[in-house]
Coordinates of C-alpha atoms (C1' of nucleotides) in Angstrom, one line a residue:
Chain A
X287 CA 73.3 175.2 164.9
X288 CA 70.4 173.0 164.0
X289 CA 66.9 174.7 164.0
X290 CA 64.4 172.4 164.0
X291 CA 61.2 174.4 162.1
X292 CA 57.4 173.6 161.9
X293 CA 56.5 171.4 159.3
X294 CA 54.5 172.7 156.3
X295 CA 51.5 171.3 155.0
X296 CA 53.7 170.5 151.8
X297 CA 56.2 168.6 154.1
X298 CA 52.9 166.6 155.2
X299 CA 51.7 166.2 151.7
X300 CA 55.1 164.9 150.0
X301 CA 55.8 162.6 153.4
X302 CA 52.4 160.8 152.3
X303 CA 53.7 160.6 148.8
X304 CA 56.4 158.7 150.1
X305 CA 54.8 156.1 152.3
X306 CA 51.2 155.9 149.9
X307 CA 53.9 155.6 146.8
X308 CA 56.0 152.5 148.9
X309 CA 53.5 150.7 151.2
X310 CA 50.1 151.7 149.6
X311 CA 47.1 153.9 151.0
X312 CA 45.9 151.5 153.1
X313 CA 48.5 150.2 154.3
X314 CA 49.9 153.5 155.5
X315 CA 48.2 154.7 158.9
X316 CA 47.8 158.3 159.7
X317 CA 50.7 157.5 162.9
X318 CA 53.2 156.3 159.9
X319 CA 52.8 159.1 158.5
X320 CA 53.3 161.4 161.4
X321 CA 56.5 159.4 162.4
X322 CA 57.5 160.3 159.0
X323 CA 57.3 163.5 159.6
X324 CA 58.1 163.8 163.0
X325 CA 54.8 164.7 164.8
X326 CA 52.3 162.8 166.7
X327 CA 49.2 161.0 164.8
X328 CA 46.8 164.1 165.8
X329 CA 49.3 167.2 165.3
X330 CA 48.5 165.8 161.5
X331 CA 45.6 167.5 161.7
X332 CA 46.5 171.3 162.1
X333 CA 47.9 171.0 158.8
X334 CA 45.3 168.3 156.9
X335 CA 41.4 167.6 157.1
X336 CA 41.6 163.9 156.3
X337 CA 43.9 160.8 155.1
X338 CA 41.3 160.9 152.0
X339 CA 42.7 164.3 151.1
X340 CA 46.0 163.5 151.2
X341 CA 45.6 160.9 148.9
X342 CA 43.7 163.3 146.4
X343 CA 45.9 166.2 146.7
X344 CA 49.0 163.3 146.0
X345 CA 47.3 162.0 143.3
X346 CA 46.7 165.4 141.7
X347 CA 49.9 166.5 142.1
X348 CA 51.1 163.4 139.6
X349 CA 48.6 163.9 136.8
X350 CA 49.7 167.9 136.3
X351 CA 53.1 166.2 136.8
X352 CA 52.1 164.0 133.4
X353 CA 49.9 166.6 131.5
X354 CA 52.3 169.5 132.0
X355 CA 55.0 167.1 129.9
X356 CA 52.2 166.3 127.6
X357 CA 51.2 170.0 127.1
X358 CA 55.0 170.8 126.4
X359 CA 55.5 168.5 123.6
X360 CA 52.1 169.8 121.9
X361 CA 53.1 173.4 122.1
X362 CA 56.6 172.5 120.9
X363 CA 55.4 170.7 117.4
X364 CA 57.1 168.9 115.2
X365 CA 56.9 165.9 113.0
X366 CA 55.4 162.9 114.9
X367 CA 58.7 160.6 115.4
X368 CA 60.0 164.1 117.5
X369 CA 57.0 164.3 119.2
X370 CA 56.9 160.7 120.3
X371 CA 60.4 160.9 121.2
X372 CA 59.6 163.9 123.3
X373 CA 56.7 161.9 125.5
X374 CA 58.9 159.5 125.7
X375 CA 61.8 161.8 127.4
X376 CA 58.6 163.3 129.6
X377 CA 57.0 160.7 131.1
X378 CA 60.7 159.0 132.2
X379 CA 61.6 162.4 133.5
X380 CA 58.5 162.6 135.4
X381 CA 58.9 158.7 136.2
X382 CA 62.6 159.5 137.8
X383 CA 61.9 163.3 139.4
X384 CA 58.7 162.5 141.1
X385 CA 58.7 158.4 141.7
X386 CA 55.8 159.3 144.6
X387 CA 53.8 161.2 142.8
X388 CA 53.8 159.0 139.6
X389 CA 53.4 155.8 141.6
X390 CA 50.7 156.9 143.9
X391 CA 48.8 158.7 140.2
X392 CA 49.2 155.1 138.4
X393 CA 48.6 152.6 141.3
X394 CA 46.5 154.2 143.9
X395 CA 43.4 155.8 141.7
X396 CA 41.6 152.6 143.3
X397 CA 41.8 153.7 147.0
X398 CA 40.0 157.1 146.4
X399 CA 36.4 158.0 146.3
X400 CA 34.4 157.7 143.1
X401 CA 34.1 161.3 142.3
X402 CA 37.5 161.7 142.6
X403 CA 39.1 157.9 140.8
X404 CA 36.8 159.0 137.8
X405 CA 38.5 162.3 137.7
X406 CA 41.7 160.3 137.8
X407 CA 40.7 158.4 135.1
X408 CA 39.4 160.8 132.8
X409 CA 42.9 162.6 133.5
X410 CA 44.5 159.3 132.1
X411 CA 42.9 159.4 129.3
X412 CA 43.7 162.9 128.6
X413 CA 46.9 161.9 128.5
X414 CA 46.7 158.6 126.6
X415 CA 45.0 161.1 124.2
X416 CA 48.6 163.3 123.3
X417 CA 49.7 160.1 122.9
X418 CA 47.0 159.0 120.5
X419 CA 47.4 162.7 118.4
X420 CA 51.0 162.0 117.9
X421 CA 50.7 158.3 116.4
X422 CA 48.1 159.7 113.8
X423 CA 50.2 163.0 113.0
X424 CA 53.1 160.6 113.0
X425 CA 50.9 158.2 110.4
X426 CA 50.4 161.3 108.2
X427 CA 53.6 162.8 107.7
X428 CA 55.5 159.3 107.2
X429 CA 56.9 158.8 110.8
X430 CA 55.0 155.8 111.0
X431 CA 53.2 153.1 109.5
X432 CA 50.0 154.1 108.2
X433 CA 47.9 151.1 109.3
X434 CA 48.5 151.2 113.0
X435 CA 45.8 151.5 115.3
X436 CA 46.0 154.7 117.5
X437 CA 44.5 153.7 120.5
X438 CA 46.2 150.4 121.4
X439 CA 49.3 151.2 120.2
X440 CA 49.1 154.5 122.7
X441 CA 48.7 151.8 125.1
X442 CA 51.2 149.6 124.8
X443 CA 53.8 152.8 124.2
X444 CA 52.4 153.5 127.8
X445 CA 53.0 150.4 129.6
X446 CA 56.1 150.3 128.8
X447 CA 56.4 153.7 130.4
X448 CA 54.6 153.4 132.9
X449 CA 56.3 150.3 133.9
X450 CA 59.6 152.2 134.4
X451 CA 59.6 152.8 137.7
X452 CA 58.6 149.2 139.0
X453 CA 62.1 148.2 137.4
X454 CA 64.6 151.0 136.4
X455 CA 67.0 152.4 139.3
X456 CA 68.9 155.5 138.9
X457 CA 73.1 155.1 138.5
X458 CA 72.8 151.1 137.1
X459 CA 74.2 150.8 133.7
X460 CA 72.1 153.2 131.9
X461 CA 71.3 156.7 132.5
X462 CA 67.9 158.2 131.9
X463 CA 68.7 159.2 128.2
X464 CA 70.0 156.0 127.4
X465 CA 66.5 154.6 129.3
X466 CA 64.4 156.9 127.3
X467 CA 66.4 156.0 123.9
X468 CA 66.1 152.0 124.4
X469 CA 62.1 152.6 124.6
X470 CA 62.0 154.7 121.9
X471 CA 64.0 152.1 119.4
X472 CA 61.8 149.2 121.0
X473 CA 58.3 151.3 120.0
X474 CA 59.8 152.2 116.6
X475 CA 61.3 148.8 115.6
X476 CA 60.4 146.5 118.3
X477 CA 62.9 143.2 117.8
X478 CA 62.6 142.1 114.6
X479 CA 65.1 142.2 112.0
Chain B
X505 CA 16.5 122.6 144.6
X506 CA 19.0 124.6 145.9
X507 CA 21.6 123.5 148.3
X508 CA 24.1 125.1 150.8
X509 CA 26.7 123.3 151.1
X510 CA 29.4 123.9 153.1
X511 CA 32.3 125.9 152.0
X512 CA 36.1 124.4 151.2
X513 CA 39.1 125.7 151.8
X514 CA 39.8 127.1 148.1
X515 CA 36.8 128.7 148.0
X516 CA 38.4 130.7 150.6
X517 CA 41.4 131.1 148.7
X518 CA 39.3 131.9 145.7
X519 CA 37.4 134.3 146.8
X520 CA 40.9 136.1 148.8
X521 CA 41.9 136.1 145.2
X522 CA 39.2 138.1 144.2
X523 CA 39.2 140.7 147.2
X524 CA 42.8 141.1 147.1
X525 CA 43.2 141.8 143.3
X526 CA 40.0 144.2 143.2
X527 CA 41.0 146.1 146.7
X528 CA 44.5 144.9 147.5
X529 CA 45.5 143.3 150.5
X530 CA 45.5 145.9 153.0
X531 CA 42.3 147.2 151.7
X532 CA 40.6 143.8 152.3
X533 CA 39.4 142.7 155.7
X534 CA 38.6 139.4 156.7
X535 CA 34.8 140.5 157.6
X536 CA 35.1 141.2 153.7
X537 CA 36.3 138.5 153.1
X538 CA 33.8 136.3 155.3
X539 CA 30.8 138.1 153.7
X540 CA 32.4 137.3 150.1
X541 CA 32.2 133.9 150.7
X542 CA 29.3 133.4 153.3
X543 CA 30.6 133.3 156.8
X544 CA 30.9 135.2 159.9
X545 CA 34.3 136.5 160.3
X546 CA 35.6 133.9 163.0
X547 CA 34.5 131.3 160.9
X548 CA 36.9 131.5 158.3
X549 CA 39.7 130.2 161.0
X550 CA 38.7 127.2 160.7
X551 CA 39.5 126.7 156.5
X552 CA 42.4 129.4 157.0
X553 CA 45.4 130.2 159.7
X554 CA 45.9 133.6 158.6
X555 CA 45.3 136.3 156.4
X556 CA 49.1 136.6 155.6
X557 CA 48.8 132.8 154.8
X558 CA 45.9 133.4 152.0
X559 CA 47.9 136.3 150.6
X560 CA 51.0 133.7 150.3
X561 CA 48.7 131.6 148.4
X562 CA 47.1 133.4 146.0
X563 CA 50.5 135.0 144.9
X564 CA 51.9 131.3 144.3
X565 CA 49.3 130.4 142.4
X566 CA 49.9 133.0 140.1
X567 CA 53.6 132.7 139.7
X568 CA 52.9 128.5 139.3
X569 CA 50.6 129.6 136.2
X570 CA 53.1 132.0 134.6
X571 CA 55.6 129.6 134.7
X572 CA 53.6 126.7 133.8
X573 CA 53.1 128.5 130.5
X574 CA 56.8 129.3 130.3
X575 CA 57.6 125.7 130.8
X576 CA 54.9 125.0 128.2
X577 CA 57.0 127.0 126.1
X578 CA 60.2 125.9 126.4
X579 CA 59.3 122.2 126.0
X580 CA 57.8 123.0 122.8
X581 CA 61.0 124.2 121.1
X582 CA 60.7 126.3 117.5
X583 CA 62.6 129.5 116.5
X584 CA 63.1 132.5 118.1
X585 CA 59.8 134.2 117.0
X586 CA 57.9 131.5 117.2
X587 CA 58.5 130.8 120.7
X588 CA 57.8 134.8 121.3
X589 CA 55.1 134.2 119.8
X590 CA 53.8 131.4 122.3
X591 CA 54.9 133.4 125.4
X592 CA 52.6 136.4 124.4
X593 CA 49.8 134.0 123.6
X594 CA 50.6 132.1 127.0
X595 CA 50.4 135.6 129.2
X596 CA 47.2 136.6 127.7
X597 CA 45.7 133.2 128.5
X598 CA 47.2 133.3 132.2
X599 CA 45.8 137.0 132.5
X600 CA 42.9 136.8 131.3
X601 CA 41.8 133.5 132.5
X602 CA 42.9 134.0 136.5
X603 CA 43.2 137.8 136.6
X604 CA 42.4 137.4 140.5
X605 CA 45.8 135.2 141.0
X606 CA 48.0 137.5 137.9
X607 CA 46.8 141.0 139.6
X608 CA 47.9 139.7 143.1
X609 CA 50.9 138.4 141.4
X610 CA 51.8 141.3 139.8
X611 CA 51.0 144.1 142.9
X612 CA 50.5 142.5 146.4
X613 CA 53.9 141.1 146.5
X614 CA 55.2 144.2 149.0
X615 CA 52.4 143.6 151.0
X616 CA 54.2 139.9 151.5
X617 CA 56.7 139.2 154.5
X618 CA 60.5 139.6 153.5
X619 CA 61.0 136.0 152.8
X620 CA 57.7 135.3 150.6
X621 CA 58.7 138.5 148.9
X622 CA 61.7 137.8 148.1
X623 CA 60.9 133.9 146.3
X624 CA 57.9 136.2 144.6
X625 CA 61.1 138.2 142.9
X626 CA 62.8 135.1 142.0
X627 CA 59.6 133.9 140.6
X628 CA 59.3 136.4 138.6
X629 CA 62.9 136.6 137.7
X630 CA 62.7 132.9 136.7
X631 CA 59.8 133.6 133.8
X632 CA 61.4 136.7 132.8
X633 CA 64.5 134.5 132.0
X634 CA 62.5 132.1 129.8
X635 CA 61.5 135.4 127.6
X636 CA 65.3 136.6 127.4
X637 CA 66.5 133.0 126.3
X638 CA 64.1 133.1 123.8
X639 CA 65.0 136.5 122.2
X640 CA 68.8 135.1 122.7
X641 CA 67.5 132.2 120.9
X642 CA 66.0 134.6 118.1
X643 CA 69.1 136.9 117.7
X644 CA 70.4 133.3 117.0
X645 CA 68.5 132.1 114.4
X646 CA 67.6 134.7 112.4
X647 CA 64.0 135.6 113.8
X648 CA 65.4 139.3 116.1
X649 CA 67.8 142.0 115.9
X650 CA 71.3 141.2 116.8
X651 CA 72.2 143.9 118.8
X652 CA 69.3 143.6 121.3
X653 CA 69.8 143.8 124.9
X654 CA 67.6 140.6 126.0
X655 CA 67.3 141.6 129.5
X656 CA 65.8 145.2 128.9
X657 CA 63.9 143.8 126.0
X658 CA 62.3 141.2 127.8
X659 CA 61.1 143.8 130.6
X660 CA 59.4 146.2 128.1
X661 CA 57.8 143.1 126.5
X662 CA 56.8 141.9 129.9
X663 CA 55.3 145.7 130.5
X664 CA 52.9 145.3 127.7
X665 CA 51.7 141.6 128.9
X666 CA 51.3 142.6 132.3
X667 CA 49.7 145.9 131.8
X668 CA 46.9 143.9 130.0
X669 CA 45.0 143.4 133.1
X670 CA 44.7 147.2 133.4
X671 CA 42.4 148.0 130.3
X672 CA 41.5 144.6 128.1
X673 CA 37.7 143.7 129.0
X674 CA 36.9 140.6 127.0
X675 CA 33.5 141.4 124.9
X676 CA 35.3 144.0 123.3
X677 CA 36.4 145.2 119.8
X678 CA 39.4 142.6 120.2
X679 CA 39.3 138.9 121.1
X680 CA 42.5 137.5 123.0
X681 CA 43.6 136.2 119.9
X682 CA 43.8 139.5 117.9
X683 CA 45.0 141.0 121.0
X684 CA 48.1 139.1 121.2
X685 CA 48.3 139.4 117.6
X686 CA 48.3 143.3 117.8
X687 CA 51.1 142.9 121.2
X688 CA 53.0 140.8 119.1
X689 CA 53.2 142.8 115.7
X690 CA 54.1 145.9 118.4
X691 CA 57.0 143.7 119.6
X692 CA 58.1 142.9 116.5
X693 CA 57.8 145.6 114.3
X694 CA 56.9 149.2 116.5
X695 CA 55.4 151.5 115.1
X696 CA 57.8 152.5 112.6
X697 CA 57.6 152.5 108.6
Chain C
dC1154 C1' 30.5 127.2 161.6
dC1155 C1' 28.6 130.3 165.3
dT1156 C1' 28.7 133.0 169.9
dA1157 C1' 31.2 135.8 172.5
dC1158 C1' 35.0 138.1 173.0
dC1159 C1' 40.3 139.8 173.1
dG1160 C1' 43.9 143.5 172.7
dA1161 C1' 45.7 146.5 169.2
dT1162 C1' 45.1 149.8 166.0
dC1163 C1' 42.5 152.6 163.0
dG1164 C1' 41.1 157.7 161.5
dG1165 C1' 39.8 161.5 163.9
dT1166 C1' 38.3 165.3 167.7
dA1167 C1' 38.3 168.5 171.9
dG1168 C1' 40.7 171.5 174.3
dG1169 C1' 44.5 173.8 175.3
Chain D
dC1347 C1' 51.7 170.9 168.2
dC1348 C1' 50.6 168.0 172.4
dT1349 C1' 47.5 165.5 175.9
dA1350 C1' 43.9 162.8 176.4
dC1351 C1' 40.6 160.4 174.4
dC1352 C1' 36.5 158.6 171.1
dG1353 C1' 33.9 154.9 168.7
dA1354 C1' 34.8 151.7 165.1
dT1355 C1' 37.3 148.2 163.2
dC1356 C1' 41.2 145.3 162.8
dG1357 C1' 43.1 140.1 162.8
dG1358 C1' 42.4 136.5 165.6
dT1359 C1' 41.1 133.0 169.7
dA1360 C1' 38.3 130.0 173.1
dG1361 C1' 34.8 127.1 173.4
dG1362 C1' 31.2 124.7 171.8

DNA sequence: CCTACCGATCGGTAGG
DNA sequence: CCTACCGATCGGTAGG
């Protein structure tokens, strides 16, 4: 017996995820995402005040996603390399359990209002900034080379992370540790010999 | 003296280029894209068919400049590291000078129909290769790891060019040169001791 | 390149 | 959550 029930606000919120994260914000209309969910354009709006909000509330929901992982791997400790590799293992799990969030986070900032993109941005940075910490504890205790410079290196680190998802697709020939262990040997030794 | 004088057709394109890298497609309209260039809205039909036609080709000029430096590359020759070295200087150039045709490139492809989006992936599939020959090329001779996997190594590579778009603003502590200096010493070394 | 305009779709509201 | 609808804007055309 098949009960068909209301739709939550959190079904509302995680269907935009889905169609902001694969078509874009604009290019997703307000009757997309009621088909989505299986409503009418104007039902939307018992459960949401505005497509803006959506977007916000989406967008939020990926940078906790990224500074809870971050936050872990701070609390936890340890010598920089385990710290790195423990980013690293974050932001692919993140990348692979929440695709719409992460996406919509890293692609859509653009689409919302200024109040809100800086707030996105400053969340970025954040971010960037556990990675920055852990490059210079990592400098310290011998992890790393001492002369590298925190900031762009934290960077590059990142777009290769961030890049994940444009590319990597669950069940091909490597699995997510396997992902997570072929960026961390390229960031620590890169290709040459 | 200042003269008006009448607008081409690639100024059109041009300025499509601009709009659609700084607001993405769907989040340009062609009233935008009149005013950007000095027109009414109606008048631009008579330089253009269609928006989906300018989106077509703006992305094509971007995927003809990436490869264009690929070629450049290949016809060169040298080792392994050296031609590395000229893909990374080659991207930089491409992104930095036509950032309007690389962003488009890089993120408007879905907004493409199937069959432009699809020769976009091959385009892109086709300058990717020339950076996995070369690291082939590299294992080779000396200048790389031999145990590299050239197809995921070329990707994370790739995720550093591209991302260069997102946060290098010329003017600043780095010039391109030093800047693909820094992504290359990444690539080659990490950041390990 | 403009005037005048088209049908379709946009985000959103009123009222039940 | 639906019916009925709003004004605004969309990409685009006819005709000059």
């Amino acid at each position: 017996m098949t009960v068909t029930r209301s739709r939550t606000r959190q079904d509302v919120v995680a269907a935009a995820g889905r169609l902001f994260a694969s078509r874009g914000y604009h290019g997703t209309s307000m009757r997309d995402l009621a088909r989505e969910v299986g409503l009418l354009g104007s039902s939307l709006y018992s459960h949401i005040d505005s497509k803006a909000d959506l977007l916000v509330e989406v967008v939020e929901q990926g940078a906790a996603l990224f500074q809870a992982s971050a936050d872990r791997v701070e609390n936890a400790g340890g010598t920089g390399a385990e710290q790195l590799a423990a980013l690293v293992e974050g932001h692919v799990d993140v990348v692979l359990d929440h695709i719409d969030e992460a996406r919509t986070f890293l692609y859509e900032a653009d689409a919302l209002d200024e109040t809100h993109r800086q707030r996105v941005l400053a969340a970025r940075d954040r971010y960037e900034a556990a990675f920055r910490r852990v490059l210079v504890t990592g400098a310290k205790d011998g992890s790393f080379q001492t002369d590298l410079d925190p900031a762009i290196t934290a960077i590059m680190i990142l777009s290769i992370l961030n890049a994940v998802e444009r590319w990597y697709r669950p069940g091909g020939r490597l699995d997510r540790r396997q992902l997570a262990a072929e960026i961390l040997r390229f960031c620590s030794n890169g290709v040459g010999t």
